[in-house]
CSV table of C-alpha atoms in Angstrom, one decimal:
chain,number,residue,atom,x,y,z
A,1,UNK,CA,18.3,-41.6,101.3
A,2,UNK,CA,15.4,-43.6,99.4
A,3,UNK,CA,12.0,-43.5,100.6
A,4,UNK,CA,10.7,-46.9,100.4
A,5,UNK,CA,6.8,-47.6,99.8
A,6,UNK,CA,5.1,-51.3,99.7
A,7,UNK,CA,1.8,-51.8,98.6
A,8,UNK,CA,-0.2,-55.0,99.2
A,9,UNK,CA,-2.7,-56.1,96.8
A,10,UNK,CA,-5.6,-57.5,99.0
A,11,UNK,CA,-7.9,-60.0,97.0
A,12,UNK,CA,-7.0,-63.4,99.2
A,13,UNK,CA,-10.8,-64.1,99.4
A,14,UNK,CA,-11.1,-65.3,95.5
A,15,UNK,CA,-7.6,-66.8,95.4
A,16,UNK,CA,-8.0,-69.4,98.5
A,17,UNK,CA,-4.6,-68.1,100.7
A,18,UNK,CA,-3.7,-65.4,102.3
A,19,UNK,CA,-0.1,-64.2,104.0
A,20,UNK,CA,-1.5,-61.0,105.7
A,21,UNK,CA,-0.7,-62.2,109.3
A,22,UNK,CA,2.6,-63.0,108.5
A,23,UNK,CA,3.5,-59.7,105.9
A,24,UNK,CA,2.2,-57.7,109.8
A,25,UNK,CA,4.5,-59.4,111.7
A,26,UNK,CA,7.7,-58.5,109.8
A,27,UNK,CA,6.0,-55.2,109.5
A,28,UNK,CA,5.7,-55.3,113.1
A,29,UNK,CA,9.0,-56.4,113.7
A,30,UNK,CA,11.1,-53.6,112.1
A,31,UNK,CA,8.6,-50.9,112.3
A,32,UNK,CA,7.8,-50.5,108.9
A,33,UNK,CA,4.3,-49.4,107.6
A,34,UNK,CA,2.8,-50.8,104.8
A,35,UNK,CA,-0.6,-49.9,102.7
A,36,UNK,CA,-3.4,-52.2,102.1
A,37,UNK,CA,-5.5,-52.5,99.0
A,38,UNK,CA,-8.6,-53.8,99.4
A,39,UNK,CA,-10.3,-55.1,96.2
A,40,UNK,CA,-13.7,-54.6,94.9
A,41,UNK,CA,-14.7,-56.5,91.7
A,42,UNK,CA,-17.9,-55.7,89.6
A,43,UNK,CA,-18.2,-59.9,89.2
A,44,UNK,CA,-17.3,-60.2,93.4
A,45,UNK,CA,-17.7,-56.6,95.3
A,46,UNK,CA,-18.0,-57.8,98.8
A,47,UNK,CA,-15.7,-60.9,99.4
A,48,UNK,CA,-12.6,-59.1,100.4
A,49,UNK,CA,-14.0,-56.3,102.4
A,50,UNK,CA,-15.8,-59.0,104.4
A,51,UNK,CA,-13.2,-61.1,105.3
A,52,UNK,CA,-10.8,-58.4,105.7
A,53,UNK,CA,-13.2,-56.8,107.8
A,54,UNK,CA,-14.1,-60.1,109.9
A,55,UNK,CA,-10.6,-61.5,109.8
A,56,UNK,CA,-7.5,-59.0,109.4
A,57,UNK,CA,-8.3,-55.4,109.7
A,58,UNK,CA,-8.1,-55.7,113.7
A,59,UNK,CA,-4.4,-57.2,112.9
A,60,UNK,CA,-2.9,-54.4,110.6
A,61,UNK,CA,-1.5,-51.6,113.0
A,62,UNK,CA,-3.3,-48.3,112.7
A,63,UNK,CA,0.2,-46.8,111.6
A,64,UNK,CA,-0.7,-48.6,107.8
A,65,UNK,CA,-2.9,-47.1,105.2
A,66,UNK,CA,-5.9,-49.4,104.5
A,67,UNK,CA,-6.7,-48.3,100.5
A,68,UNK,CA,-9.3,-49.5,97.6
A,69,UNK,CA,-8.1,-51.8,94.9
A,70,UNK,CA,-10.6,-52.1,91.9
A,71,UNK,CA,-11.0,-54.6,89.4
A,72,UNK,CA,-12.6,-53.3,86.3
A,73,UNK,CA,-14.1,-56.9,85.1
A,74,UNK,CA,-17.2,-58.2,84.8
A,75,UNK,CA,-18.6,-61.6,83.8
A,76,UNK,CA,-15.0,-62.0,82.5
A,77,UNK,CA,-15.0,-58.9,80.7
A,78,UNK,CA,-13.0,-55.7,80.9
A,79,UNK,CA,-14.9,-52.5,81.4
A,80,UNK,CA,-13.8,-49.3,79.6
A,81,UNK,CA,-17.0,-47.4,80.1
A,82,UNK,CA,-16.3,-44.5,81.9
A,83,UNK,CA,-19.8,-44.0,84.0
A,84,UNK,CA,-19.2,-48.0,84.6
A,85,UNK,CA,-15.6,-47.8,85.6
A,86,UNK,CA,-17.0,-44.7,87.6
A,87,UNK,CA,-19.3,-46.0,90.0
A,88,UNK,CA,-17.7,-49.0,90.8
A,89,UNK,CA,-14.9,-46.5,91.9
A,90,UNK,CA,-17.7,-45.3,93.8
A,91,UNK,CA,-18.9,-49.0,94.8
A,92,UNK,CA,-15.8,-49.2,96.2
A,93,UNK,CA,-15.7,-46.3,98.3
A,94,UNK,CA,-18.6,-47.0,99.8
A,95,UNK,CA,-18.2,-50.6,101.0
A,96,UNK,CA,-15.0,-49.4,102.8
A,97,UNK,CA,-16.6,-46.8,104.3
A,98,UNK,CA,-18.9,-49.4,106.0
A,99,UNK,CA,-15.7,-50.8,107.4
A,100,UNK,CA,-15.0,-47.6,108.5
A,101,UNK,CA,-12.1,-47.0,106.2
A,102,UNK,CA,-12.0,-43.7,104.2
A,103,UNK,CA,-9.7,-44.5,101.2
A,104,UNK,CA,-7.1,-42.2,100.2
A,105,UNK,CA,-4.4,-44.2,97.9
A,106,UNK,CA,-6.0,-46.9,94.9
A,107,UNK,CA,-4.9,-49.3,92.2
A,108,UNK,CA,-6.6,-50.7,89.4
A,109,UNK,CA,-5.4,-54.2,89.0
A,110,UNK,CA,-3.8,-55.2,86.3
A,111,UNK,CA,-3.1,-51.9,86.5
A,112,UNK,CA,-5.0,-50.9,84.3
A,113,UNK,CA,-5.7,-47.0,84.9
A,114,UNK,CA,-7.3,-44.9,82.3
A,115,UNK,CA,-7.4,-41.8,82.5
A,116,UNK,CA,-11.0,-41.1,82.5
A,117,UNK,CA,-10.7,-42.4,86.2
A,118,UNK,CA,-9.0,-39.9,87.5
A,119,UNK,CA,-11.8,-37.4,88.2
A,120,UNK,CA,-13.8,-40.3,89.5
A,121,UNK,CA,-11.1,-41.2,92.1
A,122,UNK,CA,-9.8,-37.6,92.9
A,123,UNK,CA,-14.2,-36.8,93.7
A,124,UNK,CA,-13.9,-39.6,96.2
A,125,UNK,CA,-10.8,-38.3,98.1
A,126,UNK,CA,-8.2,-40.2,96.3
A,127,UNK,CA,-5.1,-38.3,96.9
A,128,UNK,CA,-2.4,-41.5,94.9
A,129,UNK,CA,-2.3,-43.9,92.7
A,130,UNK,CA,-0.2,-46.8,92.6
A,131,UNK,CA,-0.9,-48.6,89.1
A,132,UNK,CA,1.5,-47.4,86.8
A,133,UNK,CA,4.5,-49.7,85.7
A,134,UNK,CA,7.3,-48.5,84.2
A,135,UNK,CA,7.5,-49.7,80.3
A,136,UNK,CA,4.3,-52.0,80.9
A,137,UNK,CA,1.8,-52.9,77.7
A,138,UNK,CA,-0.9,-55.1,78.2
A,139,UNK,CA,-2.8,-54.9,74.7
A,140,UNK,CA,-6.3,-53.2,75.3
A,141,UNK,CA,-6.0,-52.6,79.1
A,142,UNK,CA,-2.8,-50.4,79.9
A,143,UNK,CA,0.3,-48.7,78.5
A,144,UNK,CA,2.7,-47.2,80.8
A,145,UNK,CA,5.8,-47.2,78.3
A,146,UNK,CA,7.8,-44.2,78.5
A,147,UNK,CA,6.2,-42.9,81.5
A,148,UNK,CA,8.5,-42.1,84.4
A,149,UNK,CA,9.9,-44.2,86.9
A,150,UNK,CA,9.9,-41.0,89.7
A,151,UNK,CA,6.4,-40.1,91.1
A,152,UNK,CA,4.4,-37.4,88.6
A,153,UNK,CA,1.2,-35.6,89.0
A,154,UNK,CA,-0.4,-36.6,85.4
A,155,UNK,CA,-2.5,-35.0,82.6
A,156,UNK,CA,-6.1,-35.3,82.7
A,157,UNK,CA,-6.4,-36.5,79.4
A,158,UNK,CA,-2.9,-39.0,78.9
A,159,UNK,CA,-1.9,-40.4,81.9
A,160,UNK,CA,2.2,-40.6,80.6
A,161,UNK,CA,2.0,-36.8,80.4
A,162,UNK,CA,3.1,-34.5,83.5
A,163,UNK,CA,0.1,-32.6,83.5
A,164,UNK,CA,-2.0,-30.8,86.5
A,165,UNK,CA,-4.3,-33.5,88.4
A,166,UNK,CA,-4.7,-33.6,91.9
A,167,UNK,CA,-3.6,-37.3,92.1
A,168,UNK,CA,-0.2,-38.2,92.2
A,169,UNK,CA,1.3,-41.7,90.3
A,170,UNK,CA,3.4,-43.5,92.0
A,171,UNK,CA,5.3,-46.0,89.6
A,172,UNK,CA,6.3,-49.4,90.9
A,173,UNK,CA,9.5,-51.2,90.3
A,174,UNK,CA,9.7,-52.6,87.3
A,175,UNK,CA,12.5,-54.8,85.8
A,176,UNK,CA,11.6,-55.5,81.7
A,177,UNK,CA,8.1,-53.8,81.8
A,178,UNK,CA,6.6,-56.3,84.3
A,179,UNK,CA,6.3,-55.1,88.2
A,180,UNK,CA,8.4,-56.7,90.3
A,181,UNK,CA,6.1,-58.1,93.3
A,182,UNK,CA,7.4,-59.4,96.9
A,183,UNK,CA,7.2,-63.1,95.5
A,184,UNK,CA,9.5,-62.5,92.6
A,185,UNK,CA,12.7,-64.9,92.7
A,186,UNK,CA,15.1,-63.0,95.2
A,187,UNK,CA,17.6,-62.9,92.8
A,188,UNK,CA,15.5,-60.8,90.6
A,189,UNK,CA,14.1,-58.6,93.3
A,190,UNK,CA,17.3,-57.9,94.7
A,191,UNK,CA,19.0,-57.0,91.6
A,192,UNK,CA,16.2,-54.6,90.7
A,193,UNK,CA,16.3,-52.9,94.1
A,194,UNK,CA,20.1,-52.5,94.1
A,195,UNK,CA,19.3,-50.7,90.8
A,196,UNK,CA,16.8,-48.0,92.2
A,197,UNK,CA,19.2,-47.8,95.2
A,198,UNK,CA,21.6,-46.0,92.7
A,199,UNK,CA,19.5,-44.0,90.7
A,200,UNK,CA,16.2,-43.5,92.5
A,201,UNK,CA,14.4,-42.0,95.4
A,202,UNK,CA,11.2,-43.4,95.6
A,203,UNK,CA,11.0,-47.5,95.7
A,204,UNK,CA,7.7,-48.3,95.0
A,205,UNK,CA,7.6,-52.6,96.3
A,206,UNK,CA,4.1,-54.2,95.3
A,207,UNK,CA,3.0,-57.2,97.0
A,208,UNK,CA,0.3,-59.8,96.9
A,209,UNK,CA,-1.6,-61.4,99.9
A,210,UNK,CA,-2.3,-64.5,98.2
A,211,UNK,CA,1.4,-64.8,97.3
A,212,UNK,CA,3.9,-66.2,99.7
A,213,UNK,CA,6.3,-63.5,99.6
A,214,UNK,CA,6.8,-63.4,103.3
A,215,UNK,CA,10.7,-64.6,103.2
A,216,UNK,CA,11.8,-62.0,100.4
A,217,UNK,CA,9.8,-59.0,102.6
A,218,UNK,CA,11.9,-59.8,105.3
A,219,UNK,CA,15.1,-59.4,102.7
A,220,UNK,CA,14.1,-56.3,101.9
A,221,UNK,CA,13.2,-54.6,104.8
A,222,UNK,CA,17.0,-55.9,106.4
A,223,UNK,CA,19.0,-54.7,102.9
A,224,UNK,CA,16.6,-51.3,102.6
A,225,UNK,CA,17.3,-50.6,106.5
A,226,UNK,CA,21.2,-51.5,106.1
A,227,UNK,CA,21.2,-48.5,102.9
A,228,UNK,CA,19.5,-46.1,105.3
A,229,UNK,CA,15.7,-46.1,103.7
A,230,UNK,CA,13.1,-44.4,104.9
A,231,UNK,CA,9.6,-46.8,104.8
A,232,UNK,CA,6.2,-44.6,104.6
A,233,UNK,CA,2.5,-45.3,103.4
A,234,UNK,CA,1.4,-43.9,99.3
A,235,UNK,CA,-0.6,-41.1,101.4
A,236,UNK,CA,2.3,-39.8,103.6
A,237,UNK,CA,4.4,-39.6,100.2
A,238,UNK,CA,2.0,-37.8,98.5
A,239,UNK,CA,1.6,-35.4,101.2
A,240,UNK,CA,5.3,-34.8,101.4
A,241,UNK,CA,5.7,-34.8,97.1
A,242,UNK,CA,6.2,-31.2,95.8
A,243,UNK,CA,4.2,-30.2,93.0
């Protein structure tokens, strides 16, 4: 039996829609949890947590995850410094926390995850991380070939390595080193999820709130329910993942 978990990038403020009422209600519909990544920005810190503080947390049932989503850019450039990269980490954190969300799970957009993060996130509480895309290269900002597709506890110092952090990756599905999001073409999404239904057992689905993926969730949930998946948050996986 696959355990099936679907993570929703949350940055709807700076991209002028948002599907988060309608992603809850299939949710709702067939009992399935979901976890919510709220984005920070260097350029934009407070937009999202502000409207999905005044607008959608009341709507997302308290059996999700509510999670931080960071976006190392800044005056449209990418940030490798480590103290930078750090306390916006922190940044983030801390403007959930004023919502009254403690944030256990993360992702970098783009995904791009360095591994000089990972003592930042893990000091903050930050128990999994749901960046990494199988055979993914994006030149300067992130290079997940090779890495597994399974979930892994990494090394401190190369984030492909099975090493000893705290923090556990949790890959995403990926279909020719690009991650295969909720508003993919069906045909695409549903071949790559009849794939890990053979030879997986974690499904990692991401999804984007500014993308109308509403129809293919609703696909998903039906053909993952009709295999016999299990649906939980990234933080109830990584506290039933062995070491």
């Amino acid at each position: 039996m696959a355990t099936v978990v679907v993570s929703v990038d949350c940055a709807a403020a700076t991209e002028g829609k948002c599907y988060t009422p309608e992603l809850v209600r299939v949710a709702e519909e067939f009992h399935v949890p979901m976890t919510w990544l709220i984005t920070v920005s260097a350029s934009d810190p407070m937009s999202n947590v502000m409207l999905y503080h005044a607008e959608y947390l009341h709507r997302i049932p308290s059996w999700h995850e509510i999670g931080l989503r960071v976006h190392f850019q800044s005056n449209g450039s990418f940030i490798t410094n480590e103290r930078e990269r750090g306390a916006l980490i922190q940044e983030g954190k801390d403007l959930l926390k004023q919502c009254h969300v403690k944030p256990t799970a993360f992702r970098a957009a783009e995904h791009a995850l360095q591994a000089s993060d990972l003592p930042y996130l893990e000091d903050i509480g930050i128990v999994v991380d749901a960046s990494a895309v199988p055979g993914l290269v994006m030149e300067g900002k992130a290079d997940w070939n090779g890495i597994p597709t399974q979930p892994y506890h990494p090394a401190y110092g190369d984030l492909k390595t099975q090493g000893n952090a705290r923090l556990l990756l949790v890959p995403l599905v990926a279909h020719d080193g690009q991650a295969v999001y909720l508003d993919t073409e069906w045909q695409v999404l549903q071949s790559a999820l009849e794939r890990y239904l053979q030879e997986e057992a974690v499904i990692h689905l991401p999804a984007r709130d500014w993308a109308n993926g509403v129809a293919n969730w609703r696909n998903c949930v039906q053909l993952l329910r009709e295999r016999g998946c299990r649906f939980v948050t990234l933080s109830q996986l990584a506290s039933e993942w062995g070491r």
